[in-house]
Amino acid sequence: GNSVTQMEGPVTLSEEAFLTINCTYTATGYPSLFWYVQYPGEGLQLLLKATKADDKGSNKGFEATYRKETTSFHLEKGSVQVSDSAVYFCALHQTGANNLFFGTGTRLTVIP
Amino acid sequence: DTEVTQTPKHLVMGMTNKKSLKCEQHMGHRAMYWYKQKAKKPPELMFVYSYEKLSINESVPSRFSPECPNSSLLNLHLHALQPEDSALYLCASSQRYGTETYEQYFGPGTRLTVT
């Protein structure tokens, strides 16, 4: 079946620190992979996506590379800001399955 | 315009009330979704509409009744809810619903409290 596993949170970093949030997945075939971000009190926003192996999604300084060999899609940012404090969800869309499968979310807090 | 709007932003209702949540998009999307999100959990899919027809009902209790009056609007009618139904209700839309991958755009959600 399809599943997404994210690193346990919460994650607390100082401003300008390097961020990695791990995400691994289980799926048959070739899913598309997404990172969504949810700021406090708001809905989900698509942060970035990758639709095939070795694709790199990037947006607002965040990056993630679709690694088929390790079934991973880790989120990285070189220098986090206080405004990046949010919950980050990794998700996959399995071709033919129609629905999004979400990980449990990782809460990031960035302190000045 | 890549916006999905939801009203109201907050809703408090008693267990005997009837209320409705509203979702709207003007991106020409033909698939619309309702999700329920409890605190510190990922969103859970409730319903999917494709071309204004109900395609997926994830075994949601009948006290939740979805309606898609046209391609831009999605409603969720609520009746006789329980306190455990308190959650953030998210609406999303995508270009299509099917075997291809279509990006979902989410609204800001309605925070529902059942007293």
PDB file of C-alpha atoms in Angstrom:
ATOM      1  CA  GLY A   1       0.000   0.000   0.000  1.00  0.00           C
ATOM      2  CA  ASN A   2       0.862   3.657   0.026  1.00  0.00           C
ATOM      3  CA  SER A   3       2.329   5.369   3.052  1.00  0.00           C
ATOM      4  CA  VAL A   4       4.513   8.314   3.999  1.00  0.00           C
ATOM      5  CA  THR A   5       6.809   8.436   7.018  1.00  0.00           C
ATOM      6  CA  GLN A   6       8.147  11.737   8.304  1.00  0.00           C
ATOM      7  CA  MET A   7      10.720  12.404  10.969  1.00  0.00           C
ATOM      8  CA  GLU A   8       9.317  12.919  14.429  1.00  0.00           C
ATOM      9  CA  GLY A   9       8.990  16.483  15.568  1.00  0.00           C
ATOM     10  CA  PRO A  10       8.938  19.004  16.899  1.00  0.00           C
ATOM     11  CA  VAL A  11      12.073  20.536  15.443  1.00  0.00           C
ATOM     12  CA  THR A  12      13.484  23.717  16.994  1.00  0.00           C
ATOM     13  CA  LEU A  13      16.239  25.631  15.217  1.00  0.00           C
ATOM     14  CA  SER A  14      17.952  28.958  15.596  1.00  0.00           C
ATOM     15  CA  GLU A  15      17.566  31.498  12.820  1.00  0.00           C
ATOM     16  CA  GLU A  16      19.960  30.904   9.885  1.00  0.00           C
ATOM     17  CA  ALA A  17      20.450  27.228  10.808  1.00  0.00           C
ATOM     18  CA  PHE A  18      20.305  24.452   8.209  1.00  0.00           C
ATOM     19  CA  LEU A  19      17.065  22.506   8.040  1.00  0.00           C
ATOM     20  CA  THR A  20      16.444  18.906   7.049  1.00  0.00           C
ATOM     21  CA  ILE A  21      13.101  17.175   7.490  1.00  0.00           C
ATOM     22  CA  ASN A  22      13.235  13.548   6.472  1.00  0.00           C
ATOM     23  CA  CYS A  23      10.486  11.907   4.450  1.00  0.00           C
ATOM     24  CA  THR A  24      10.385   8.365   3.107  1.00  0.00           C
ATOM     25  CA  TYR A  25       7.582   6.695   1.264  1.00  0.00           C
ATOM     26  CA  THR A  26       6.167   3.333   0.276  1.00  0.00           C
ATOM     27  CA  ALA A  27       4.326   3.055  -3.005  1.00  0.00           C
ATOM     28  CA  THR A  28       3.993   0.867  -6.046  1.00  0.00           C
ATOM     29  CA  GLY A  29       4.821   2.372  -9.382  1.00  0.00           C
ATOM     30  CA  TYR A  30       5.910   5.962  -9.701  1.00  0.00           C
ATOM     31  CA  PRO A  31       4.168   8.365  -7.347  1.00  0.00           C
ATOM     32  CA  SER A  32       4.386  12.141  -7.400  1.00  0.00           C
ATOM     33  CA  LEU A  33       5.718  13.690  -4.208  1.00  0.00           C
ATOM     34  CA  PHE A  34       4.801  16.934  -2.486  1.00  0.00           C
ATOM     35  CA  TRP A  35       5.679  19.087   0.487  1.00  0.00           C
ATOM     36  CA  TYR A  36       2.872  21.159   1.948  1.00  0.00           C
ATOM     37  CA  VAL A  37       3.280  23.827   4.648  1.00  0.00           C
ATOM     38  CA  GLN A  38       0.655  24.866   7.173  1.00  0.00           C
ATOM     39  CA  TYR A  39       1.198  28.125   9.039  1.00  0.00           C
ATOM     40  CA  PRO A  40      -0.546  28.563  12.406  1.00  0.00           C
ATOM     41  CA  GLY A  41      -4.306  28.874  12.024  1.00  0.00           C
ATOM     42  CA  GLU A  42      -4.223  28.458   8.247  1.00  0.00           C
ATOM     43  CA  GLY A  43      -4.861  25.860   5.568  1.00  0.00           C
ATOM     44  CA  LEU A  44      -2.254  23.946   3.595  1.00  0.00           C
ATOM     45  CA  GLN A  45      -0.089  25.575   0.951  1.00  0.00           C
ATOM     46  CA  LEU A  46       1.812  23.618  -1.659  1.00  0.00           C
ATOM     47  CA  LEU A  47       5.498  24.314  -1.053  1.00  0.00           C
ATOM     48  CA  LEU A  48       7.101  22.202  -3.771  1.00  0.00           C
ATOM     49  CA  LYS A  49       6.643  19.051  -5.787  1.00  0.00           C
ATOM     50  CA  ALA A  50       8.463  16.452  -7.893  1.00  0.00           C
ATOM     51  CA  THR A  51       6.790  14.141 -10.340  1.00  0.00           C
ATOM     52  CA  LYS A  52       9.556  11.730 -11.315  1.00  0.00           C
ATOM     53  CA  ALA A  53      12.794  10.236 -10.046  1.00  0.00           C
ATOM     54  CA  ASP A  54      15.741  12.654  -9.709  1.00  0.00           C
ATOM     55  CA  ASP A  55      13.471  15.694 -10.073  1.00  0.00           C
ATOM     56  CA  LYS A  56      14.283  18.499  -7.653  1.00  0.00           C
ATOM     57  CA  GLY A  57      11.438  20.666  -6.421  1.00  0.00           C
ATOM     58  CA  SER A  58      12.311  24.089  -5.060  1.00  0.00           C
ATOM     59  CA  ASN A  59      10.510  27.150  -3.738  1.00  0.00           C
ATOM     60  CA  LYS A  60      11.272  29.982  -1.289  1.00  0.00           C
ATOM     61  CA  GLY A  61      14.745  28.556  -0.573  1.00  0.00           C
ATOM     62  CA  PHE A  62      13.390  25.072   0.194  1.00  0.00           C
ATOM     63  CA  GLU A  63      14.473  22.085  -1.882  1.00  0.00           C
ATOM     64  CA  ALA A  64      13.682  18.377  -2.067  1.00  0.00           C
ATOM     65  CA  THR A  65      14.949  15.735  -4.471  1.00  0.00           C
ATOM     66  CA  TYR A  66      12.936  12.673  -5.484  1.00  0.00           C
ATOM     67  CA  ARG A  67      15.240   9.721  -4.731  1.00  0.00           C
ATOM     68  CA  LYS A  68      13.765   6.505  -6.059  1.00  0.00           C
ATOM     69  CA  GLU A  69      16.680   4.346  -4.885  1.00  0.00           C
ATOM     70  CA  THR A  70      16.155   5.376  -1.263  1.00  0.00           C
ATOM     71  CA  THR A  71      12.397   6.111  -1.598  1.00  0.00           C
ATOM     72  CA  SER A  72      12.984   9.493  -0.021  1.00  0.00           C
ATOM     73  CA  PHE A  73      12.008  13.135  -0.509  1.00  0.00           C
ATOM     74  CA  HIS A  74      13.807  15.024   2.243  1.00  0.00           C
ATOM     75  CA  LEU A  75      13.088  18.730   2.664  1.00  0.00           C
ATOM     76  CA  GLU A  76      16.080  21.064   3.075  1.00  0.00           C
ATOM     77  CA  LYS A  77      16.715  24.764   3.513  1.00  0.00           C
ATOM     78  CA  GLY A  78      20.107  26.345   3.929  1.00  0.00           C
ATOM     79  CA  SER A  79      19.151  29.179   6.283  1.00  0.00           C
ATOM     80  CA  VAL A  80      15.808  29.183   8.089  1.00  0.00           C
ATOM     81  CA  GLN A  81      13.957  32.280   9.216  1.00  0.00           C
ATOM     82  CA  VAL A  82      11.508  32.848  12.049  1.00  0.00           C
ATOM     83  CA  SER A  83       8.780  33.148   9.413  1.00  0.00           C
ATOM     84  CA  ASP A  84       9.411  29.504   8.391  1.00  0.00           C
ATOM     85  CA  SER A  85       7.887  28.310  11.671  1.00  0.00           C
ATOM     86  CA  ALA A  86       5.031  26.056  10.594  1.00  0.00           C
ATOM     87  CA  VAL A  87       4.001  22.427  10.219  1.00  0.00           C
ATOM     88  CA  TYR A  88       5.398  20.660   7.164  1.00  0.00           C
ATOM     89  CA  PHE A  89       3.601  17.705   5.549  1.00  0.00           C
ATOM     90  CA  CYS A  90       5.134  15.311   3.077  1.00  0.00           C
ATOM     91  CA  ALA A  91       2.584  13.721   0.741  1.00  0.00           C
ATOM     92  CA  LEU A  92       2.420  11.377  -2.191  1.00  0.00           C
ATOM     93  CA  HIS A  93      -0.016  10.908  -5.033  1.00  0.00           C
ATOM     94  CA  GLN A  94      -0.040   7.414  -6.427  1.00  0.00           C
ATOM     95  CA  THR A  95      -0.873   7.228 -10.108  1.00  0.00           C
ATOM     96  CA  GLY A  96      -4.214   5.499 -10.377  1.00  0.00           C
ATOM     97  CA  ALA A  97      -5.028   5.882  -6.678  1.00  0.00           C
ATOM     98  CA  ASN A  98      -6.456   9.375  -7.066  1.00  0.00           C
ATOM     99  CA  ASN A  99      -5.874  10.510  -3.498  1.00  0.00           C
ATOM    100  CA  LEU A 100      -3.135  12.285  -1.571  1.00  0.00           C
ATOM    101  CA  PHE A 101      -1.449  10.303   1.216  1.00  0.00           C
ATOM    102  CA  PHE A 102      -0.038  12.556   3.934  1.00  0.00           C
ATOM    103  CA  GLY A 103       2.685  11.999   6.478  1.00  0.00           C
ATOM    104  CA  THR A 104       1.971  12.916  10.088  1.00  0.00           C
ATOM    105  CA  GLY A 105       3.544  16.363   9.788  1.00  0.00           C
ATOM    106  CA  THR A 106       6.630  17.902  11.383  1.00  0.00           C
ATOM    107  CA  ARG A 107       6.342  21.063  13.446  1.00  0.00           C
ATOM    108  CA  LEU A 108       9.236  23.479  12.938  1.00  0.00           C
ATOM    109  CA  THR A 109       9.910  26.338  15.318  1.00  0.00           C
ATOM    110  CA  VAL A 110      12.638  28.830  14.446  1.00  0.00           C
ATOM    111  CA  ILE A 111      13.854  31.048  17.276  1.00  0.00           C
ATOM    112  CA  PRO A 112      15.649  34.380  16.794  1.00  0.00           C
TER     113      PRO A 112
ATOM    114  CA  ASP B   1      -6.293  33.431  -9.446  1.00  0.00           C
ATOM    115  CA  THR B   2      -5.202  30.306  -7.570  1.00  0.00           C
ATOM    116  CA  GLU B   3      -7.389  30.859  -4.551  1.00  0.00           C
ATOM    117  CA  VAL B   4      -9.825  28.612  -2.793  1.00  0.00           C
ATOM    118  CA  THR B   5     -12.049  30.515  -0.375  1.00  0.00           C
ATOM    119  CA  GLN B   6     -13.964  29.097   2.572  1.00  0.00           C
ATOM    120  CA  THR B   7     -16.633  30.594   4.779  1.00  0.00           C
ATOM    121  CA  PRO B   8     -17.074  30.986   7.628  1.00  0.00           C
ATOM    122  CA  LYS B   9     -13.580  31.102   9.094  1.00  0.00           C
ATOM    123  CA  HIS B  10     -14.854  30.013  12.506  1.00  0.00           C
ATOM    124  CA  LEU B  11     -18.101  28.300  13.490  1.00  0.00           C
ATOM    125  CA  VAL B  12     -19.455  27.341  16.886  1.00  0.00           C
ATOM    126  CA  MET B  13     -22.573  25.195  16.885  1.00  0.00           C
ATOM    127  CA  GLY B  14     -24.626  23.162  19.299  1.00  0.00           C
ATOM    128  CA  MET B  15     -25.346  19.494  18.786  1.00  0.00           C
ATOM    129  CA  THR B  16     -28.896  20.189  17.650  1.00  0.00           C
ATOM    130  CA  ASN B  17     -28.018  22.937  15.168  1.00  0.00           C
ATOM    131  CA  LYS B  18     -27.942  22.764  11.381  1.00  0.00           C
ATOM    132  CA  LYS B  19     -25.212  24.736   9.677  1.00  0.00           C
ATOM    133  CA  SER B  20     -23.336  24.748   6.378  1.00  0.00           C
ATOM    134  CA  LEU B  21     -19.749  25.288   5.318  1.00  0.00           C
ATOM    135  CA  LYS B  22     -19.081  26.867   1.962  1.00  0.00           C
ATOM    136  CA  CYS B  23     -16.151  26.561  -0.427  1.00  0.00           C
ATOM    137  CA  GLU B  24     -15.582  28.389  -3.701  1.00  0.00           C
ATOM    138  CA  GLN B  25     -12.971  28.363  -6.452  1.00  0.00           C
ATOM    139  CA  HIS B  26     -12.768  30.142  -9.808  1.00  0.00           C
ATOM    140  CA  MET B  27      -9.854  28.298 -11.356  1.00  0.00           C
ATOM    141  CA  GLY B  28     -12.029  26.158 -13.626  1.00  0.00           C
ATOM    142  CA  HIS B  29     -11.201  23.087 -11.546  1.00  0.00           C
ATOM    143  CA  ARG B  30     -13.587  20.173 -11.940  1.00  0.00           C
ATOM    144  CA  ALA B  31     -12.588  18.257  -8.793  1.00  0.00           C
ATOM    145  CA  MET B  32     -13.297  19.452  -5.260  1.00  0.00           C
ATOM    146  CA  TYR B  33     -12.533  17.841  -1.922  1.00  0.00           C
ATOM    147  CA  TRP B  34     -13.474  18.034   1.747  1.00  0.00           C
ATOM    148  CA  TYR B  35     -10.883  17.102   4.366  1.00  0.00           C
ATOM    149  CA  LYS B  36     -11.113  16.986   8.155  1.00  0.00           C
ATOM    150  CA  GLN B  37      -8.045  17.848  10.216  1.00  0.00           C
ATOM    151  CA  LYS B  38      -7.801  17.248  13.953  1.00  0.00           C
ATOM    152  CA  ALA B  39      -5.178  19.045  16.001  1.00  0.00           C
ATOM    153  CA  LYS B  40      -1.618  17.878  15.331  1.00  0.00           C
ATOM    154  CA  LYS B  41      -2.788  15.383  12.708  1.00  0.00           C
ATOM    155  CA  PRO B  42      -2.636  15.338   8.908  1.00  0.00           C
ATOM    156  CA  PRO B  43      -5.785  16.044   6.883  1.00  0.00           C
ATOM    157  CA  GLU B  44      -8.135  13.093   6.353  1.00  0.00           C
ATOM    158  CA  LEU B  45     -10.105  12.865   3.143  1.00  0.00           C
ATOM    159  CA  MET B  46     -13.899  12.930   3.559  1.00  0.00           C
ATOM    160  CA  PHE B  47     -15.429  13.466   0.112  1.00  0.00           C
ATOM    161  CA  VAL B  48     -14.398  13.994  -3.498  1.00  0.00           C
ATOM    162  CA  TYR B  49     -16.567  15.544  -6.200  1.00  0.00           C
ATOM    163  CA  SER B  50     -15.652  15.168  -9.840  1.00  0.00           C
ATOM    164  CA  TYR B  51     -17.649  17.110 -12.413  1.00  0.00           C
ATOM    165  CA  GLU B  52     -20.205  17.916  -9.716  1.00  0.00           C
ATOM    166  CA  LYS B  53     -20.800  14.228  -8.962  1.00  0.00           C
ATOM    167  CA  LEU B  54     -19.797  12.535  -5.726  1.00  0.00           C
ATOM    168  CA  SER B  55     -16.903  10.197  -6.528  1.00  0.00           C
ATOM    169  CA  ILE B  56     -15.550   9.311  -3.102  1.00  0.00           C
ATOM    170  CA  ASN B  57     -17.208   9.090   0.307  1.00  0.00           C
ATOM    171  CA  GLU B  58     -14.688   7.846   2.849  1.00  0.00           C
ATOM    172  CA  SER B  59     -17.299   6.236   5.098  1.00  0.00           C
ATOM    173  CA  VAL B  60     -18.253   9.589   6.584  1.00  0.00           C
ATOM    174  CA  PRO B  61     -21.244   9.626   8.995  1.00  0.00           C
ATOM    175  CA  SER B  62     -24.513  10.854   7.502  1.00  0.00           C
ATOM    176  CA  ARG B  63     -24.555  13.882   9.806  1.00  0.00           C
ATOM    177  CA  PHE B  64     -22.132  15.330   7.218  1.00  0.00           C
ATOM    178  CA  SER B  65     -23.862  15.931   3.903  1.00  0.00           C
ATOM    179  CA  PRO B  66     -21.881  17.324   0.961  1.00  0.00           C
ATOM    180  CA  GLU B  67     -23.365  19.180  -1.964  1.00  0.00           C
ATOM    181  CA  CYS B  68     -21.847  20.496  -5.186  1.00  0.00           C
ATOM    182  CA  PRO B  69     -24.408  22.879  -6.745  1.00  0.00           C
ATOM    183  CA  ASN B  70     -22.086  23.908  -9.600  1.00  0.00           C
ATOM    184  CA  SER B  71     -18.497  23.559 -10.740  1.00  0.00           C
ATOM    185  CA  SER B  72     -17.293  26.448  -8.547  1.00  0.00           C
ATOM    186  CA  LEU B  73     -19.104  25.746  -5.296  1.00  0.00           C
ATOM    187  CA  LEU B  74     -18.909  23.026  -2.687  1.00  0.00           C
ATOM    188  CA  ASN B  75     -20.975  22.929   0.473  1.00  0.00           C
ATOM    189  CA  LEU B  76     -20.849  20.751   3.549  1.00  0.00           C
ATOM    190  CA  HIS B  77     -24.126  20.589   5.458  1.00  0.00           C
ATOM    191  CA  LEU B  78     -23.851  19.756   9.145  1.00  0.00           C
ATOM    192  CA  HIS B  79     -26.591  18.358  11.364  1.00  0.00           C
ATOM    193  CA  ALA B  80     -26.640  16.740  14.798  1.00  0.00           C
ATOM    194  CA  LEU B  81     -22.883  16.862  15.155  1.00  0.00           C
ATOM    195  CA  GLN B  82     -20.969  15.505  18.127  1.00  0.00           C
ATOM    196  CA  PRO B  83     -18.242  17.290  20.120  1.00  0.00           C
ATOM    197  CA  GLU B  84     -15.661  14.942  18.574  1.00  0.00           C
ATOM    198  CA  ASP B  85     -16.500  16.457  15.188  1.00  0.00           C
ATOM    199  CA  SER B  86     -14.756  19.645  16.276  1.00  0.00           C
ATOM    200  CA  ALA B  87     -11.875  20.119  13.842  1.00  0.00           C
ATOM    201  CA  LEU B  88     -10.515  22.231  10.998  1.00  0.00           C
ATOM    202  CA  TYR B  89     -12.440  21.484   7.802  1.00  0.00           C
ATOM    203  CA  LEU B  90     -10.416  22.049   4.680  1.00  0.00           C
ATOM    204  CA  CYS B  91     -11.655  22.369   1.142  1.00  0.00           C
ATOM    205  CA  ALA B  92      -9.383  21.723  -1.833  1.00  0.00           C
ATOM    206  CA  SER B  93      -9.704  21.700  -5.598  1.00  0.00           C
ATOM    207  CA  SER B  94      -7.740  20.315  -8.515  1.00  0.00           C
ATOM    208  CA  GLN B  95      -7.966  20.543 -12.261  1.00  0.00           C
ATOM    209  CA  ARG B  96      -9.339  17.037 -12.582  1.00  0.00           C
ATOM    210  CA  TYR B  97      -9.734  13.885 -10.515  1.00  0.00           C
ATOM    211  CA  GLY B  98      -8.436  10.701 -12.006  1.00  0.00           C
ATOM    212  CA  THR B  99      -5.441   8.549 -12.689  1.00  0.00           C
ATOM    213  CA  GLU B 100      -3.144  11.461 -13.505  1.00  0.00           C
ATOM    214  CA  THR B 101      -1.568  13.604 -10.810  1.00  0.00           C
ATOM    215  CA  TYR B 102      -3.329  16.919 -10.387  1.00  0.00           C
ATOM    216  CA  GLU B 103      -2.092  19.443  -7.867  1.00  0.00           C
ATOM    217  CA  GLN B 104      -4.548  20.180  -5.070  1.00  0.00           C
ATOM    218  CA  TYR B 105      -5.065  23.755  -3.903  1.00  0.00           C
ATOM    219  CA  PHE B 106      -6.336  24.142  -0.364  1.00  0.00           C
ATOM    220  CA  GLY B 107      -8.498  26.794   1.221  1.00  0.00           C
ATOM    221  CA  PRO B 108      -7.741  28.331   4.630  1.00  0.00           C
ATOM    222  CA  GLY B 109     -10.241  26.100   6.396  1.00  0.00           C
ATOM    223  CA  THR B 110     -13.211  26.519   8.713  1.00  0.00           C
ATOM    224  CA  ARG B 111     -12.458  25.948  12.389  1.00  0.00           C
ATOM    225  CA  LEU B 112     -15.556  24.164  13.741  1.00  0.00           C
ATOM    226  CA  THR B 113     -16.339  23.809  17.435  1.00  0.00           C
ATOM    227  CA  VAL B 114     -19.299  21.663  18.488  1.00  0.00           C
ATOM    228  CA  THR B 115     -20.597  22.390  21.987  1.00  0.00           C
TER     229      THR B 115
END
